[in-house]
Amino acid sequence: MIMIRKMALIAIGSVLYLMISAQSKDDILLKVGNTDVTVGEFKYIYEKNNGTQADYSEKSLAEYLDLYTKFKLKVAKARQIKLDTISSLM
């Protein structure tokens, strides 16, 4: 749990830095295991899930980044323990 919090803090700092410096959508926002998460991917998911309420406030982005990071960590763990290969779950 502490590791997740540290990763979230690093990710939040990264998002804020990337927003300020106006990076391109292909720049890597964070890394989960061997998987890169780009600014464009995060922006797309943020806008898709927040719709017209996507306000890009620091609080909103920080909260969503925390949720998205946890989601990506769970997906990585599921792949690591091969849950993605169980036919009954597909």
Backbone as JSON Lines, residues from 0, in Angstrom:
{"i":0,"aa":"M","n":[0.83,-1.18,0.0],"ca":[0.0,0.0,0.0],"c":[0.88,1.25,0.0]}
{"i":1,"aa":"I","n":[1.97,1.21,0.73],"ca":[2.89,2.35,0.78],"c":[3.5,2.58,-0.6]}
{"i":2,"aa":"M","n":[3.81,1.48,-1.29],"ca":[4.39,1.59,-2.62],"c":[3.42,2.27,-3.59]}
{"i":3,"aa":"I","n":[2.13,1.93,-3.47],"ca":[1.12,2.53,-4.33],"c":[1.04,4.03,-4.06]}
{"i":4,"aa":"R","n":[1.08,4.42,-2.8],"ca":[1.02,5.83,-2.45],"c":[2.23,6.59,-2.99]}
{"i":5,"aa":"K","n":[3.4,5.98,-2.88],"ca":[4.6,6.63,-3.41],"c":[4.51,6.8,-4.91]}
{"i":6,"aa":"M","n":[4.02,5.75,-5.58],"ca":[3.88,5.82,-7.03],"c":[2.85,6.88,-7.41]}
{"i":7,"aa":"A","n":[1.79,6.97,-6.63],"ca":[0.75,7.97,-6.91],"c":[1.31,9.38,-6.76]}
{"i":8,"aa":"L","n":[2.09,9.6,-5.71],"ca":[2.68,10.93,-5.51],"c":[3.63,11.28,-6.65]}
{"i":9,"aa":"I","n":[4.41,10.32,-7.07],"ca":[5.32,10.55,-8.19],"c":[4.52,10.83,-9.46]}
{"i":10,"aa":"A","n":[3.45,10.07,-9.65],"ca":[2.62,10.26,-10.82],"c":[1.93,11.62,-10.82]}
{"i":11,"aa":"I","n":[1.44,12.04,-9.66],"ca":[0.79,13.35,-9.55],"c":[1.77,14.46,-9.9]}
{"i":12,"aa":"G","n":[2.96,14.35,-9.35],"ca":[3.99,15.33,-9.67],"c":[4.31,15.34,-11.15]}
{"i":13,"aa":"S","n":[4.33,14.16,-11.74],"ca":[4.6,14.06,-13.17],"c":[3.51,14.71,-14.0]}
{"i":14,"aa":"V","n":[2.26,14.47,-13.63],"ca":[1.15,15.06,-14.37],"c":[1.22,16.57,-14.32]}
{"i":15,"aa":"L","n":[1.41,17.09,-13.13],"ca":[1.47,18.54,-12.99],"c":[2.63,19.12,-13.78]}
{"i":16,"aa":"Y","n":[3.75,18.47,-13.74],"ca":[4.91,18.92,-14.5],"c":[4.6,18.9,-16.0]}
{"i":17,"aa":"L","n":[4.0,17.8,-16.46],"ca":[3.7,17.67,-17.88],"c":[2.67,18.7,-18.33]}
{"i":18,"aa":"M","n":[1.71,18.98,-17.48],"ca":[0.71,19.98,-17.84],"c":[1.35,21.35,-17.98]}
{"i":19,"aa":"I","n":[2.22,21.67,-17.05],"ca":[2.87,22.98,-17.06],"c":[3.76,23.14,-18.28]}
{"i":20,"aa":"S","n":[4.48,22.11,-18.6],"ca":[5.42,22.23,-19.71],"c":[4.79,21.85,-21.06]}
{"i":21,"aa":"A","n":[3.49,21.58,-21.09],"ca":[2.73,21.31,-22.32],"c":[3.41,20.27,-23.21]}
{"i":22,"aa":"Q","n":[3.59,19.11,-22.67],"ca":[4.2,18.02,-23.41],"c":[3.24,17.49,-24.47]}
{"i":23,"aa":"S","n":[3.78,16.74,-25.4],"ca":[2.95,16.15,-26.45],"c":[2.21,14.93,-25.89]}
{"i":24,"aa":"K","n":[1.19,14.5,-26.62],"ca":[0.37,13.38,-26.17],"c":[1.12,12.05,-26.17]}
{"i":25,"aa":"D","n":[2.26,11.98,-26.85],"ca":[3.02,10.74,-26.92],"c":[4.06,10.61,-25.8]}
{"i":26,"aa":"D","n":[4.23,11.65,-25.02],"ca":[5.2,11.58,-23.92],"c":[4.7,10.63,-22.83]}
{"i":27,"aa":"I","n":[5.63,9.94,-22.2],"ca":[5.29,8.97,-21.16],"c":[5.0,9.7,-19.86]}
{"i":28,"aa":"L","n":[3.82,9.44,-19.33],"ca":[3.38,10.04,-18.08],"c":[3.86,9.22,-16.89]}
{"i":29,"aa":"L","n":[3.68,7.91,-16.98],"ca":[4.15,7.01,-15.93],"c":[4.35,5.63,-16.51]}
{"i":30,"aa":"K","n":[5.0,4.8,-15.75],"ca":[5.32,3.44,-16.16],"c":[4.77,2.51,-15.1]}
{"i":31,"aa":"V","n":[4.03,1.5,-15.53],"ca":[3.53,0.47,-14.62],"c":[4.11,-0.83,-15.11]}
{"i":32,"aa":"G","n":[5.08,-1.35,-14.36],"ca":[5.8,-2.53,-14.82],"c":[6.53,-2.2,-16.1]}
{"i":33,"aa":"N","n":[6.25,-2.94,-17.14],"ca":[6.87,-2.69,-18.45],"c":[5.96,-1.89,-19.38]}
{"i":34,"aa":"T","n":[4.84,-1.41,-18.86],"ca":[3.85,-0.71,-19.67],"c":[3.95,0.8,-19.47]}
{"i":35,"aa":"D","n":[4.08,1.51,-20.58],"ca":[4.1,2.97,-20.54],"c":[2.68,3.51,-20.63]}
{"i":36,"aa":"V","n":[2.4,4.54,-19.87],"ca":[1.13,5.25,-19.96],"c":[1.47,6.64,-20.49]}
{"i":37,"aa":"T","n":[0.95,6.96,-21.65],"ca":[1.26,8.25,-22.26],"c":[0.3,9.33,-21.77]}
{"i":38,"aa":"V","n":[0.69,10.56,-21.99],"ca":[-0.16,11.7,-21.66],"c":[-1.46,11.6,-22.44]}
{"i":39,"aa":"G","n":[-1.37,11.23,-23.71],"ca":[-2.56,11.11,-24.56],"c":[-3.53,10.05,-24.06]}
{"i":40,"aa":"E","n":[-3.01,8.91,-23.63],"ca":[-3.86,7.85,-23.09],"c":[-4.58,8.32,-21.84]}
{"i":41,"aa":"F","n":[-3.83,8.94,-20.93],"ca":[-4.44,9.42,-19.69],"c":[-5.49,10.49,-19.99]}
{"i":42,"aa":"K","n":[-5.17,11.41,-20.89],"ca":[-6.11,12.48,-21.23],"c":[-7.39,11.89,-21.84]}
{"i":43,"aa":"Y","n":[-7.25,10.93,-22.74],"ca":[-8.4,10.31,-23.37],"c":[-9.31,9.65,-22.33]}
{"i":44,"aa":"I","n":[-8.72,8.87,-21.43],"ca":[-9.5,8.16,-20.41],"c":[-10.12,9.15,-19.44]}
{"i":45,"aa":"Y","n":[-9.36,10.18,-19.06],"ca":[-9.88,11.21,-18.14],"c":[-11.11,11.89,-18.75]}
{"i":46,"aa":"E","n":[-11.0,12.29,-20.0],"ca":[-12.12,12.97,-20.67],"c":[-13.29,12.02,-20.91]}
{"i":47,"aa":"K","n":[-12.99,10.78,-21.27],"ca":[-14.05,9.81,-21.53],"c":[-14.86,9.55,-20.26]}
{"i":48,"aa":"N","n":[-14.19,9.37,-19.16],"ca":[-14.88,9.03,-17.91],"c":[-15.49,10.24,-17.2]}
{"i":49,"aa":"N","n":[-14.97,11.42,-17.44],"ca":[-15.49,12.62,-16.77],"c":[-16.44,13.42,-17.65]}
{"i":50,"aa":"G","n":[-16.44,13.17,-18.93],"ca":[-17.34,13.86,-19.85],"c":[-17.23,15.38,-19.74]}
{"i":51,"aa":"T","n":[-18.37,16.03,-19.62],"ca":[-18.38,17.49,-19.55],"c":[-17.88,18.01,-18.21]}
{"i":52,"aa":"Q","n":[-17.69,17.12,-17.24],"ca":[-17.2,17.53,-15.92],"c":[-15.67,17.49,-15.84]}
{"i":53,"aa":"A","n":[-15.01,17.21,-16.95],"ca":[-13.54,17.18,-16.99],"c":[-13.04,18.62,-16.89]}
{"i":54,"aa":"D","n":[-12.69,19.04,-15.68],"ca":[-12.33,20.45,-15.47],"c":[-10.82,20.7,-15.41]}
{"i":55,"aa":"Y","n":[-10.04,19.65,-15.41],"ca":[-8.59,19.74,-15.38],"c":[-8.05,20.51,-14.18]}
{"i":56,"aa":"S","n":[-8.8,20.56,-13.1],"ca":[-8.28,21.19,-11.88],"c":[-7.24,20.26,-11.28]}
{"i":57,"aa":"E","n":[-6.36,20.83,-10.5],"ca":[-5.3,20.04,-9.87],"c":[-5.9,18.92,-9.02]}
{"i":58,"aa":"K","n":[-6.95,19.24,-8.27],"ca":[-7.58,18.24,-7.4],"c":[-8.19,17.11,-8.23]}
{"i":59,"aa":"S","n":[-8.91,17.46,-9.28],"ca":[-9.56,16.46,-10.12],"c":[-8.53,15.55,-10.79]}
{"i":60,"aa":"L","n":[-7.48,16.15,-11.34],"ca":[-6.43,15.35,-12.0],"c":[-5.71,14.45,-11.01]}
{"i":61,"aa":"A","n":[-5.42,14.96,-9.83],"ca":[-4.72,14.17,-8.81],"c":[-5.56,12.98,-8.38]}
{"i":62,"aa":"E","n":[-6.85,13.21,-8.16],"ca":[-7.74,12.12,-7.76],"c":[-7.85,11.07,-8.86]}
{"i":63,"aa":"Y","n":[-8.02,11.52,-10.09],"ca":[-8.18,10.59,-11.19],"c":[-6.87,9.84,-11.47]}
{"i":64,"aa":"L","n":[-5.78,10.52,-11.36],"ca":[-4.49,9.86,-11.58],"c":[-4.27,8.77,-10.54]}
{"i":65,"aa":"D","n":[-4.65,9.03,-9.31],"ca":[-4.54,8.02,-8.25],"c":[-5.39,6.8,-8.61]}
{"i":66,"aa":"L","n":[-6.63,7.02,-9.02],"ca":[-7.52,5.91,-9.4],"c":[-6.97,5.15,-10.61]}
{"i":67,"aa":"Y","n":[-6.5,5.89,-11.61],"ca":[-5.99,5.26,-12.82],"c":[-4.72,4.46,-12.56]}
{"i":68,"aa":"T","n":[-3.87,4.98,-11.71],"ca":[-2.64,4.26,-11.34],"c":[-2.98,2.96,-10.63]}
{"i":69,"aa":"K","n":[-3.93,3.0,-9.7],"ca":[-4.35,1.78,-9.0],"c":[-4.94,0.77,-9.99]}
{"i":70,"aa":"F","n":[-5.74,1.26,-10.93],"ca":[-6.31,0.39,-11.95],"c":[-5.2,-0.29,-12.76]}
{"i":71,"aa":"K","n":[-4.24,0.48,-13.22],"ca":[-3.15,-0.07,-14.03],"c":[-2.32,-1.09,-13.23]}
{"i":72,"aa":"L","n":[-2.12,-0.82,-11.94],"ca":[-1.39,-1.76,-11.09],"c":[-2.16,-3.07,-10.94]}
{"i":73,"aa":"K","n":[-3.47,-2.99,-10.81],"ca":[-4.3,-4.21,-10.71],"c":[-4.27,-5.0,-12.0]}
{"i":74,"aa":"V","n":[-4.32,-4.33,-13.13],"ca":[-4.24,-5.01,-14.42],"c":[-2.89,-5.69,-14.57]}
{"i":75,"aa":"A","n":[-1.83,-5.0,-14.19],"ca":[-0.48,-5.59,-14.27],"c":[-0.38,-6.83,-13.37]}
{"i":76,"aa":"K","n":[-0.93,-6.75,-12.18],"ca":[-0.9,-7.89,-11.25],"c":[-1.71,-9.06,-11.82]}
{"i":77,"aa":"A","n":[-2.87,-8.78,-12.4],"ca":[-3.69,-9.83,-13.0],"c":[-2.95,-10.53,-14.14]}
{"i":78,"aa":"R","n":[-2.26,-9.75,-14.94],"ca":[-1.47,-10.35,-16.02],"c":[-0.31,-11.17,-15.47]}
{"i":79,"aa":"Q","n":[0.29,-10.66,-14.4],"ca":[1.44,-11.36,-13.79],"c":[1.02,-12.74,-13.28]}
{"i":80,"aa":"I","n":[-0.17,-12.83,-12.7],"ca":[-0.61,-14.12,-12.18],"c":[-1.46,-14.89,-13.2]}
{"i":81,"aa":"K","n":[-1.41,-14.41,-14.45],"ca":[-2.01,-15.07,-15.6],"c":[-3.53,-15.17,-15.56]}
{"i":82,"aa":"L","n":[-4.2,-14.2,-14.93],"ca":[-5.66,-14.18,-14.95],"c":[-6.2,-13.9,-16.34]}
{"i":83,"aa":"D","n":[-5.38,-13.29,-17.18],"ca":[-5.81,-12.97,-18.54],"c":[-5.81,-14.19,-19.46]}
{"i":84,"aa":"T","n":[-5.37,-15.35,-18.95],"ca":[-5.34,-16.55,-19.78],"c":[-6.37,-17.59,-19.34]}
{"i":85,"aa":"I","n":[-7.18,-17.27,-18.34],"ca":[-8.19,-18.2,-17.86],"c":[-9.43,-18.06,-18.75]}
{"i":86,"aa":"S","n":[-9.76,-19.13,-19.46],"ca":[-10.84,-19.06,-20.45],"c":[-12.19,-18.7,-19.85]}
{"i":87,"aa":"S","n":[-12.45,-19.1,-18.63],"ca":[-13.75,-18.8,-18.01],"c":[-13.9,-17.31,-17.67]}
{"i":88,"aa":"L","n":[-12.8,-16.56,-17.66],"ca":[-12.85,-15.14,-17.37],"c":[-12.9,-14.29,-18.63]}
{"i":89,"aa":"M","n":[-12.81,-14.9,-19.78],"ca":[-12.77,-14.14,-21.03],"c":[-14.13,-13.9,-21.59]}
